[in-house]
Amino acid sequence: MAPGTVIVRALQAALLAGLLCAAPGSRAGGQASVLAAIDAYAPRMGEVADALWHNAEPGYLEQRSSALLQRELREAGFSIEPGVAGMPTAFVARAGNGHGPVIALLAEMDALPGMGQAAVPGHSPLHGQPGHACGHNLFGAGTVAAARAVARWLHDSGRPGEIRVYGTPAEEGGSGKVYMVRAGLFDDVDAVLHWHPADRNSAAQSGSMANVNGRFRFAGLASHASIAPERGRSALDGVEAMNHMANLMREHVPVDARIHYTISDGGGAPNVVPASAEVWYYVRHPDPDVVRGVFERVQNAAEGAAMGTGTRVAYTPLGGVYSLLPNDTLGRVLDSALRASGVAAPDADAVSFARSIQQTLAQPPALETLTAIADYGIDGVSHASTDVGDVSWTVPTAGLSTATWAPGTPAHSWQATAASGHALGHAGTRTAARAMALAAIELVGKPDVLKQAREELDRRRGEHFDYRPLLERDTPPLDYRATR
Ligand SMILES: [Zn+2]
Ligand SMILES: [Zn+2]
């Protein structure tokens, strides 16, 4: 398909519907102007995405990435509050005209350790280096593009309203957004929109998995493993006994629960009884209360294992997030915006890149998925987790996925890293920016829709909802990636 075909088709449809023939200050004129602003910024958006991709900074270490996103926003007239909620790389950027609705867009930016890969359609790892295997470089750049266009529209139209960008670090296991929610930074926000790189275009809303993760460090007594094993107490035995109990527990937890671990320190040498060993656990389930209960049992298993092996155990909580609470009212606004703005079709080079990537995937869906828009729905539950969850229980929130990766590509794969550093990723990012910007200006002008979205949130949370974060830390684990 020729570049831009789908956008052209969407614009033709809009013209036929009389949407874009209106005066600049009108709703349709506003839509045309924000889409034009995003398209004009698209080359720079690609540069920003690539800069983040090349810098690939893991959670809480996103200094250069955060600074670049802030710079792009400052240049577009945003005022920036950096270092919020005790996180040096978090920020809130604001633009607009006071006393109107506050629409917030989320911007993630962290990379994954060890996932470095060249932007080529074959496995070409950059050994030991972090990489954007979840496409958060695109996430940050696309959100900034949308926000700049909305800020310009607010400025030109004089409409009351505020557009905000929340620069949210350490999504991958660091729960950055939860600290921002706890600090009350979302309390005066009317709606939150976000997006995520994916292998398809969809504004369908779904739930997700709440989770808790943390490390259990066992302490024993070192001794010669052959000459004097009776004088030693193996910290690794503590880890193994705990894991055995957790594995038995799998039969006796709700069926949707997930328990996974890695032994992050198994001792040094087999001829030394390990004095120190560590295991890192995750527990997930769609219901935050189930996660709380199962994790408590895992903690009990750790205590039991320590007692039985003559070791001691110390628990360090790392992260905890709620499930996503979908919002149908906002989801439908995003879906309409996606259909109205159309899919920014990738160019021939990007399509050929996607085709080559697909040859490395087992049974990928049709390549045409790149430019299709999935049906809208709200009933599914994704097995992923995200710290957007806590935001979604606090403010009406909806998200979008766009095709930045070859159809069939899973997140956290080398194929995702490669596409996130390629024009293929840029095309999907442009689709996301266009849809989010249209949805944002739609919401600024529709206080009744914002009210409905808030009522839906209240209904879904239930009458007696009391937000108790799953996160058990007072301060963010700013070094959780530094030591990996
Ligand atoms: Zn991820
Ligand atoms: Zn992600």
Short mmCIF file of C-alpha atoms and ligand atoms in Angstrom, two decimals:
data_model
loop_
_atom_site.label_atom_id
_atom_site.label_comp_id
_atom_site.label_asym_id
_atom_site.label_seq_id
_atom_site.Cartn_x
_atom_site.Cartn_y
_atom_site.Cartn_z
CA MET A 1 0.00 0.00 0.00
CA ALA A 2 1.34 3.45 -0.90
CA PRO A 3 2.55 5.69 1.94
CA GLY A 4 -0.20 7.73 3.49
CA THR A 5 -2.96 5.86 1.67
CA VAL A 6 -4.97 5.19 4.77
CA ILE A 7 -4.65 8.73 6.06
CA VAL A 8 -5.76 10.01 2.66
CA ARG A 9 -8.74 7.67 2.79
CA ALA A 10 -9.69 8.87 6.27
CA LEU A 11 -9.37 12.50 5.22
CA GLN A 12 -11.51 11.87 2.14
CA ALA A 13 -14.16 10.27 4.29
CA ALA A 14 -14.01 13.22 6.68
CA LEU A 15 -14.32 15.67 3.81
CA LEU A 16 -17.31 13.79 2.46
CA ALA A 17 -18.88 14.00 5.87
CA GLY A 18 -18.31 17.75 5.79
CA LEU A 19 -16.04 17.54 8.82
CA LEU A 20 -13.02 19.40 7.50
CA CYS A 21 -14.78 22.13 5.55
CA ALA A 22 -15.35 24.16 8.65
CA ALA A 23 -13.82 27.38 9.94
CA PRO A 24 -10.49 27.19 11.85
CA GLY A 25 -12.09 27.92 15.23
CA SER A 26 -14.72 25.19 14.82
CA ARG A 27 -14.45 21.60 16.05
CA ALA A 28 -13.68 20.21 12.59
CA GLY A 29 -11.20 23.01 11.92
CA GLY A 30 -9.54 22.11 15.23
CA GLN A 31 -9.25 18.48 14.20
CA ALA A 32 -7.60 19.42 10.92
CA SER A 33 -5.18 21.79 12.62
CA VAL A 34 -3.99 19.29 15.27
CA LEU A 35 -3.51 16.58 12.65
CA ALA A 36 -1.53 19.01 10.49
CA ALA A 37 0.59 20.02 13.50
CA ILE A 38 1.45 16.38 14.23
CA ASP A 39 2.30 15.64 10.61
CA ALA A 40 4.55 18.72 10.48
CA TYR A 41 6.34 17.57 13.67
CA ALA A 42 6.55 13.91 12.56
CA PRO A 43 10.17 14.07 11.28
CA ARG A 44 11.34 15.58 14.57
CA MET A 45 9.22 13.05 16.49
CA GLY A 46 11.15 10.32 14.66
CA GLU A 47 14.44 11.93 15.70
CA VAL A 48 13.34 12.09 19.33
CA ALA A 49 12.24 8.44 19.25
CA ASP A 50 15.57 7.43 17.73
CA ALA A 51 17.56 9.45 20.27
CA LEU A 52 15.78 7.65 23.13
CA TRP A 53 16.28 4.32 21.34
CA HIS A 54 20.03 4.86 20.93
CA ASN A 55 20.38 6.04 24.56
CA ALA A 56 18.18 3.19 25.88
CA GLU A 57 18.12 4.02 29.60
CA PRO A 58 16.54 1.53 32.06
CA GLY A 59 14.15 2.44 34.87
CA TYR A 60 15.02 5.51 37.01
CA LEU A 61 18.19 6.01 34.96
CA GLU A 62 16.39 7.89 32.15
CA GLN A 63 18.23 11.20 32.67
CA ARG A 64 18.94 11.97 29.02
CA SER A 65 15.61 10.60 27.79
CA SER A 66 13.62 12.61 30.30
CA ALA A 67 15.65 15.76 29.57
CA LEU A 68 15.00 15.44 25.84
CA LEU A 69 11.24 14.97 26.26
CA GLN A 70 11.17 17.97 28.62
CA ARG A 71 13.11 20.06 26.13
CA GLU A 72 10.64 19.30 23.31
CA LEU A 73 7.75 20.29 25.55
CA ARG A 74 9.40 23.42 26.95
CA GLU A 75 10.11 24.57 23.42
CA ALA A 76 6.37 24.23 22.68
CA GLY A 77 5.45 26.49 25.61
CA PHE A 78 4.89 23.92 28.37
CA SER A 79 5.92 24.77 31.92
CA ILE A 80 7.82 21.86 33.43
CA GLU A 81 7.90 20.57 36.98
CA PRO A 82 10.83 18.13 37.04
CA GLY A 83 11.77 15.53 39.64
CA VAL A 84 8.25 15.02 41.03
CA ALA A 85 7.31 12.38 43.65
CA GLY A 86 10.92 11.76 44.62
CA MET A 87 11.94 10.54 41.15
CA PRO A 88 14.61 12.64 39.43
CA THR A 89 13.49 11.53 35.94
CA ALA A 90 9.74 12.07 36.47
CA PHE A 91 8.09 15.32 35.42
CA VAL A 92 4.77 17.04 34.89
CA ALA A 93 4.46 19.43 31.92
CA ARG A 94 1.51 21.82 31.66
CA ALA A 95 0.11 24.06 28.91
CA GLY A 96 -3.23 25.71 28.25
CA ASN A 97 -5.75 28.16 29.59
CA GLY A 98 -6.89 27.77 33.20
CA HIS A 99 -10.31 26.84 34.59
CA GLY A 100 -11.12 24.23 31.95
CA PRO A 101 -10.87 20.45 31.85
CA VAL A 102 -7.46 18.94 32.55
CA ILE A 103 -6.51 16.20 30.08
CA ALA A 104 -3.34 14.26 30.86
CA LEU A 105 -1.23 12.16 28.51
CA LEU A 106 1.29 9.64 29.82
CA ALA A 107 4.84 9.40 28.49
CA GLU A 108 6.94 6.36 29.32
CA MET A 109 10.63 6.24 28.41
CA ASP A 110 12.47 3.35 30.13
CA ALA A 111 14.33 0.55 28.35
CA LEU A 112 14.87 -3.09 29.35
CA PRO A 113 18.21 -4.47 30.57
CA GLY A 114 19.94 -6.83 28.15
CA MET A 115 17.49 -6.24 25.29
CA GLY A 116 19.82 -4.21 23.04
CA GLN A 117 19.44 -5.17 19.37
CA ALA A 118 20.34 -3.44 16.10
CA ALA A 119 17.51 -1.92 14.03
CA VAL A 120 17.76 -4.72 11.47
CA PRO A 121 15.28 -7.51 10.65
CA GLY A 122 17.55 -10.30 11.92
CA HIS A 123 18.66 -11.27 15.43
CA SER A 124 21.63 -8.97 16.06
CA PRO A 125 21.96 -8.44 19.83
CA LEU A 126 24.01 -5.61 21.30
CA HIS A 127 25.30 -7.84 24.08
CA GLY A 128 24.68 -6.67 27.59
CA GLN A 129 23.14 -3.38 26.53
CA PRO A 130 19.66 -2.20 27.41
CA GLY A 131 17.15 -1.98 24.58
CA HIS A 132 13.69 -0.63 23.84
CA ALA A 133 11.97 -4.01 23.59
CA CYS A 134 8.74 -2.47 24.89
CA GLY A 135 8.97 0.55 22.58
CA HIS A 136 8.86 3.14 25.35
CA ASN A 137 11.08 5.38 23.21
CA LEU A 138 8.12 5.58 20.80
CA PHE A 139 5.68 5.95 23.69
CA GLY A 140 7.47 9.07 24.98
CA ALA A 141 8.03 10.65 21.57
CA GLY A 142 4.46 10.02 20.35
CA THR A 143 2.90 11.46 23.48
CA VAL A 144 5.04 14.58 23.23
CA ALA A 145 3.94 15.00 19.59
CA ALA A 146 0.26 14.76 20.55
CA ALA A 147 0.65 17.12 23.50
CA ARG A 148 2.45 19.78 21.46
CA ALA A 149 -0.37 19.76 18.89
CA VAL A 150 -3.06 20.03 21.57
CA ALA A 151 -1.19 22.86 23.32
CA ARG A 152 -0.97 24.77 20.04
CA TRP A 153 -4.71 24.25 19.48
CA LEU A 154 -5.54 25.48 23.00
CA HIS A 155 -3.37 28.53 22.42
CA ASP A 156 -4.85 29.36 19.01
CA SER A 157 -8.47 28.66 19.90
CA GLY A 158 -8.36 30.27 23.36
CA ARG A 159 -10.54 27.41 24.65
CA PRO A 160 -10.38 26.91 28.43
CA GLY A 161 -8.54 23.71 29.19
CA GLU A 162 -5.18 22.28 30.10
CA ILE A 163 -3.06 19.62 28.45
CA ARG A 164 -0.54 17.84 30.65
CA VAL A 165 2.20 15.36 30.02
CA TYR A 166 3.24 13.07 32.85
CA GLY A 167 6.79 11.90 32.24
CA THR A 168 6.57 8.52 33.96
CA PRO A 169 9.83 6.64 34.60
CA ALA A 170 10.50 3.00 35.38
CA GLU A 171 7.34 1.37 34.06
CA GLU A 172 9.17 -1.95 33.79
CA GLY A 173 8.95 -3.18 37.37
CA GLY A 174 9.73 0.14 39.07
CA SER A 175 6.08 1.26 39.47
CA GLY A 176 6.97 4.90 38.74
CA LYS A 177 3.38 6.00 38.21
CA VAL A 178 2.27 4.61 41.56
CA TYR A 179 4.48 7.13 43.39
CA MET A 180 2.91 9.89 41.30
CA VAL A 181 -0.60 8.70 42.13
CA ARG A 182 0.28 8.42 45.83
CA ALA A 183 1.69 11.96 45.76
CA GLY A 184 -1.70 13.22 44.55
CA LEU A 185 -0.35 14.42 41.22
CA PHE A 186 -3.42 13.14 39.36
CA ASP A 187 -6.01 14.45 41.81
CA ASP A 188 -7.16 17.38 39.66
CA VAL A 189 -7.08 15.54 36.32
CA ASP A 190 -10.34 14.90 34.44
CA ALA A 191 -9.13 12.23 32.01
CA VAL A 192 -5.93 10.33 31.29
CA LEU A 193 -5.05 9.03 27.83
CA HIS A 194 -2.13 6.79 27.03
CA TRP A 195 -0.98 4.47 24.30
CA HIS A 196 1.41 1.59 23.84
CA PRO A 197 3.47 0.30 20.93
CA ALA A 198 2.08 -3.01 19.63
CA ASP A 199 1.59 -5.13 16.53
CA ARG A 200 -1.93 -3.90 15.79
CA ASN A 201 -4.11 -0.78 15.87
CA SER A 202 -6.79 -0.96 18.51
CA ALA A 203 -8.65 1.21 20.97
CA ALA A 204 -10.31 -1.81 22.59
CA GLN A 205 -10.09 -1.50 26.37
CA SER A 206 -9.23 -4.36 28.69
CA GLY A 207 -8.30 -5.20 32.23
CA SER A 208 -4.79 -6.35 33.15
CA MET A 209 -2.93 -8.14 35.93
CA ALA A 210 -2.29 -6.47 39.24
CA ASN A 211 1.08 -7.52 40.58
CA VAL A 212 3.57 -7.34 43.41
CA ASN A 213 7.27 -8.00 43.08
CA GLY A 214 10.12 -8.07 45.51
CA ARG A 215 13.36 -9.75 46.47
CA PHE A 216 13.94 -12.28 49.27
CA ARG A 217 17.51 -12.37 50.50
CA PHE A 218 18.47 -15.33 52.64
CA ALA A 219 21.45 -15.18 55.00
CA GLY A 220 23.22 -18.35 56.16
CA LEU A 221 26.68 -19.31 57.36
CA ALA A 222 29.62 -19.89 55.02
CA SER A 223 31.73 -22.97 55.51
CA HIS A 224 33.80 -25.44 53.50
CA ALA A 225 31.20 -27.53 51.65
CA SER A 226 33.16 -30.76 52.08
CA ILE A 227 35.41 -30.37 55.14
CA ALA A 228 32.87 -28.71 57.45
CA PRO A 229 29.39 -28.63 55.93
CA GLU A 230 27.85 -29.21 59.38
CA ARG A 231 29.14 -25.80 60.45
CA GLY A 232 27.49 -24.06 57.51
CA ARG A 233 23.89 -23.04 56.84
CA SER A 234 23.09 -22.66 53.16
CA ALA A 235 21.27 -19.52 52.12
CA LEU A 236 20.62 -21.26 48.80
CA ASP A 237 18.79 -24.03 50.69
CA GLY A 238 16.52 -21.30 52.00
CA VAL A 239 15.84 -20.13 48.45
CA GLU A 240 15.22 -23.66 47.20
CA ALA A 241 12.92 -24.59 50.07
CA MET A 242 10.94 -21.42 49.50
CA ASN A 243 10.66 -22.11 45.78
CA HIS A 244 9.48 -25.65 46.45
CA MET A 245 6.70 -24.39 48.69
CA ALA A 246 5.72 -21.73 46.16
CA ASN A 247 5.59 -24.35 43.42
CA LEU A 248 3.32 -26.58 45.55
CA MET A 249 1.17 -23.55 46.21
CA ARG A 250 0.36 -23.16 42.51
CA GLU A 251 -2.36 -25.83 42.80
CA HIS A 252 -4.08 -23.93 45.59
CA VAL A 253 -4.33 -20.40 44.27
CA PRO A 254 -7.05 -18.92 42.02
CA VAL A 255 -6.62 -20.21 38.49
CA ASP A 256 -5.66 -16.86 36.96
CA ALA A 257 -2.84 -16.25 39.42
CA ARG A 258 0.71 -16.15 38.09
CA ILE A 259 3.75 -16.80 40.29
CA HIS A 260 7.21 -16.41 38.78
CA TYR A 261 10.72 -16.05 40.11
CA THR A 262 14.36 -15.95 39.18
CA ILE A 263 17.25 -16.84 41.48
CA SER A 264 19.03 -13.53 41.30
CA ASP A 265 21.92 -14.73 43.49
CA GLY A 266 22.59 -18.44 43.96
CA GLY A 267 25.86 -18.17 45.84
CA GLY A 268 29.39 -18.09 44.50
CA ALA A 269 31.13 -21.46 44.28
CA PRO A 270 29.81 -25.00 44.91
CA ASN A 271 32.60 -25.76 47.39
CA VAL A 272 31.50 -22.91 49.66
CA VAL A 273 28.24 -23.21 51.59
CA PRO A 274 26.46 -20.06 50.30
CA ALA A 275 26.18 -17.46 53.06
CA SER A 276 23.94 -15.29 50.95
CA ALA A 277 21.39 -16.01 48.23
CA GLU A 278 18.46 -14.17 46.74
CA VAL A 279 15.29 -14.95 44.84
CA TRP A 280 13.12 -12.36 43.07
CA TYR A 281 9.37 -13.03 42.98
CA TYR A 282 6.34 -11.72 41.10
CA VAL A 283 2.72 -12.56 41.89
CA ARG A 284 -0.03 -11.47 39.50
CA HIS A 285 -3.80 -11.72 39.25
CA PRO A 286 -6.51 -9.48 37.75
CA ASP A 287 -7.83 -8.71 41.27
CA PRO A 288 -5.49 -6.59 43.44
CA ASP A 289 -6.89 -8.20 46.61
CA VAL A 290 -6.05 -11.72 45.36
CA VAL A 291 -2.50 -10.55 44.64
CA ARG A 292 -2.26 -9.21 48.19
CA GLY A 293 -3.42 -12.55 49.63
CA VAL A 294 -1.23 -14.82 47.48
CA PHE A 295 1.84 -12.68 48.05
CA GLU A 296 1.32 -12.88 51.78
CA ARG A 297 1.42 -16.68 51.43
CA VAL A 298 4.64 -16.44 49.42
CA GLN A 299 6.11 -14.32 52.24
CA ASN A 300 5.03 -16.96 54.73
CA ALA A 301 6.77 -19.58 52.59
CA ALA A 302 9.95 -17.51 52.83
CA GLU A 303 9.69 -17.40 56.63
CA GLY A 304 9.02 -21.14 56.77
CA ALA A 305 11.95 -21.87 54.48
CA ALA A 306 14.27 -19.77 56.61
CA MET A 307 13.13 -21.52 59.79
CA GLY A 308 13.56 -24.98 58.27
CA THR A 309 17.01 -24.33 56.87
CA GLY A 310 18.46 -22.42 59.81
CA THR A 311 18.81 -19.25 57.80
CA ARG A 312 17.33 -15.77 58.01
CA VAL A 313 15.37 -13.98 55.31
CA ALA A 314 14.87 -10.28 54.58
CA TYR A 315 12.25 -9.07 52.13
CA THR A 316 12.73 -5.97 49.96
CA PRO A 317 9.55 -4.84 48.19
CA LEU A 318 10.28 -3.46 44.72
CA GLY A 319 7.02 -2.79 42.98
CA GLY A 320 3.29 -3.27 43.08
CA VAL A 321 0.62 -2.19 40.64
CA TYR A 322 -3.14 -2.37 40.33
CA SER A 323 -4.91 -3.96 37.38
CA LEU A 324 -6.25 -1.68 34.66
CA LEU A 325 -9.79 -0.47 35.30
CA PRO A 326 -11.19 0.03 31.81
CA ASN A 327 -13.36 3.04 30.98
CA ASP A 328 -15.84 2.49 28.17
CA THR A 329 -16.79 6.17 27.89
CA LEU A 330 -13.21 7.24 27.19
CA GLY A 331 -12.48 4.08 25.19
CA ARG A 332 -15.20 4.98 22.70
CA VAL A 333 -13.80 8.51 22.36
CA LEU A 334 -10.37 7.05 21.59
CA ASP A 335 -11.82 4.53 19.14
CA SER A 336 -13.69 7.27 17.23
CA ALA A 337 -10.54 9.40 17.22
CA LEU A 338 -8.48 6.53 15.83
CA ARG A 339 -10.99 5.89 13.05
CA ALA A 340 -11.28 9.61 12.23
CA SER A 341 -7.53 10.23 12.14
CA GLY A 342 -6.73 6.99 10.27
CA VAL A 343 -3.67 4.79 10.29
CA ALA A 344 -0.44 6.43 9.17
CA ALA A 345 0.61 3.77 6.68
CA PRO A 346 4.29 2.80 6.78
CA ASP A 347 6.40 3.50 3.68
CA ALA A 348 7.63 0.76 1.35
CA ASP A 349 10.92 0.36 3.24
CA ALA A 350 9.08 -0.11 6.54
CA VAL A 351 6.66 -2.61 4.99
CA SER A 352 9.55 -4.62 3.61
CA PHE A 353 11.25 -4.49 7.05
CA ALA A 354 8.03 -5.81 8.63
CA ARG A 355 7.83 -8.59 6.05
CA SER A 356 11.40 -9.68 6.85
CA ILE A 357 10.72 -9.62 10.60
CA GLN A 358 7.65 -11.77 10.06
CA GLN A 359 9.86 -14.48 8.57
CA THR A 360 11.42 -14.86 12.03
CA LEU A 361 8.04 -15.32 13.76
CA ALA A 362 5.95 -18.47 14.10
CA GLN A 363 2.60 -18.18 12.29
CA PRO A 364 2.34 -14.38 12.24
CA PRO A 365 -0.96 -12.75 11.33
CA ALA A 366 -1.39 -11.12 7.91
CA LEU A 367 0.86 -8.17 7.14
CA GLU A 368 -2.25 -6.11 6.37
CA THR A 369 -2.87 -5.99 10.14
CA LEU A 370 -0.40 -3.08 10.07
CA THR A 371 -2.99 -0.78 8.57
CA ALA A 372 -6.25 -2.30 9.86
CA ILE A 373 -8.13 -1.10 12.93
CA ALA A 374 -9.39 -3.80 15.29
CA ASP A 375 -13.00 -3.90 16.45
CA TYR A 376 -13.78 -1.99 19.60
CA GLY A 377 -14.55 -3.93 22.76
CA ILE A 378 -14.05 -3.70 26.50
CA ASP A 379 -14.38 -7.19 27.96
CA GLY A 380 -10.92 -8.77 27.72
CA VAL A 381 -8.25 -9.14 30.39
CA SER A 382 -4.65 -8.86 29.26
CA HIS A 383 -2.07 -10.93 31.13
CA ALA A 384 0.31 -7.99 31.06
CA SER A 385 0.74 -5.63 33.98
CA THR A 386 1.29 -1.90 33.93
CA ASP A 387 1.60 0.87 36.47
CA VAL A 388 -1.08 2.69 34.47
CA GLY A 389 -3.32 0.45 36.60
CA ASP A 390 -3.10 2.66 39.68
CA VAL A 391 -3.79 5.73 37.55
CA SER A 392 -6.90 4.07 36.12
CA TRP A 393 -8.43 3.54 39.58
CA THR A 394 -7.85 7.22 40.39
CA VAL A 395 -8.81 9.08 37.18
CA PRO A 396 -10.92 7.94 34.20
CA THR A 397 -8.28 6.42 31.92
CA ALA A 398 -8.18 4.85 28.47
CA GLY A 399 -5.39 3.60 26.23
CA LEU A 400 -4.64 2.85 22.64
CA SER A 401 -2.35 0.37 20.88
CA THR A 402 -0.88 1.05 17.48
CA ALA A 403 1.07 -1.09 15.03
CA THR A 404 4.67 -0.06 15.56
CA TRP A 405 5.94 -3.65 15.21
CA ALA A 406 5.51 -6.35 12.55
CA PRO A 407 2.22 -8.22 13.11
CA GLY A 408 2.89 -11.20 15.39
CA THR A 409 5.74 -9.52 17.30
CA PRO A 410 5.51 -9.98 21.07
CA ALA A 411 6.61 -7.19 23.41
CA HIS A 412 9.98 -7.77 25.12
CA SER A 413 11.46 -9.48 22.05
CA TRP A 414 14.41 -8.59 19.85
CA GLN A 415 11.94 -8.05 17.02
CA ALA A 416 10.22 -5.35 19.11
CA THR A 417 13.53 -3.64 19.88
CA ALA A 418 14.48 -3.65 16.19
CA ALA A 419 11.19 -2.19 14.97
CA SER A 420 11.16 0.44 17.74
CA GLY A 421 14.36 1.84 16.24
CA HIS A 422 13.05 1.82 12.67
CA ALA A 423 10.71 3.87 10.42
CA LEU A 424 8.16 1.08 10.98
CA GLY A 425 7.94 2.18 14.61
CA HIS A 426 7.72 5.83 13.65
CA ALA A 427 4.67 5.21 11.45
CA GLY A 428 2.73 3.56 14.28
CA THR A 429 3.82 6.31 16.65
CA ARG A 430 2.38 8.92 14.31
CA THR A 431 -0.92 7.03 14.25
CA ALA A 432 -0.98 7.08 18.05
CA ALA A 433 -0.13 10.78 18.30
CA ARG A 434 -2.87 11.72 15.84
CA ALA A 435 -5.55 9.67 17.60
CA MET A 436 -4.59 10.83 21.11
CA ALA A 437 -4.56 14.49 20.07
CA LEU A 438 -7.99 14.22 18.43
CA ALA A 439 -9.38 12.47 21.50
CA ALA A 440 -7.88 15.13 23.80
CA ILE A 441 -9.43 18.09 21.97
CA GLU A 442 -12.72 16.22 21.78
CA LEU A 443 -12.70 15.84 25.57
CA VAL A 444 -11.73 19.47 26.22
CA GLY A 445 -14.95 20.48 24.47
CA LYS A 446 -17.19 17.83 26.07
CA PRO A 447 -17.61 18.33 29.83
CA ASP A 448 -20.64 16.03 29.74
CA VAL A 449 -18.49 13.15 28.43
CA LEU A 450 -15.91 13.80 31.15
CA LYS A 451 -18.68 13.69 33.73
CA GLN A 452 -19.95 10.37 32.32
CA ALA A 453 -16.42 8.97 32.40
CA ARG A 454 -16.06 9.99 36.06
CA GLU A 455 -19.43 8.41 36.91
CA GLU A 456 -18.35 5.21 35.17
CA LEU A 457 -15.13 5.17 37.22
CA ASP A 458 -17.12 5.57 40.45
CA ARG A 459 -19.46 2.77 39.41
CA ARG A 460 -16.67 0.37 38.47
CA ARG A 461 -14.68 1.06 41.65
CA GLY A 462 -17.71 0.34 43.80
CA GLU A 463 -19.15 2.32 46.65
CA HIS A 464 -16.65 1.35 49.32
CA PHE A 465 -13.48 1.53 47.27
CA ASP A 466 -10.49 2.65 49.27
CA TYR A 467 -7.24 3.01 47.35
CA ARG A 468 -4.53 1.06 49.17
CA PRO A 469 -1.52 0.75 46.88
CA LEU A 470 0.01 -2.71 46.49
CA LEU A 471 3.33 -0.94 46.61
CA GLU A 472 4.91 -1.33 50.05
CA ARG A 473 7.73 1.19 49.75
CA ASP A 474 7.93 4.78 50.93
CA THR A 475 10.47 5.79 48.32
CA PRO A 476 11.16 4.62 44.77
CA PRO A 477 13.89 1.97 44.30
CA LEU A 478 16.01 4.41 42.29
CA ASP A 479 18.86 1.91 42.02
CA TYR A 480 16.85 -1.20 41.08
CA ARG A 481 18.41 -1.21 37.62
CA ALA A 482 21.76 0.25 38.59
CA THR A 483 22.80 -2.97 40.31
CA ARG A 484 21.59 -5.34 37.60
ZN ZN B 1 7.13 -3.90 28.87
ZN ZN B 2 5.61 -1.24 27.90
#
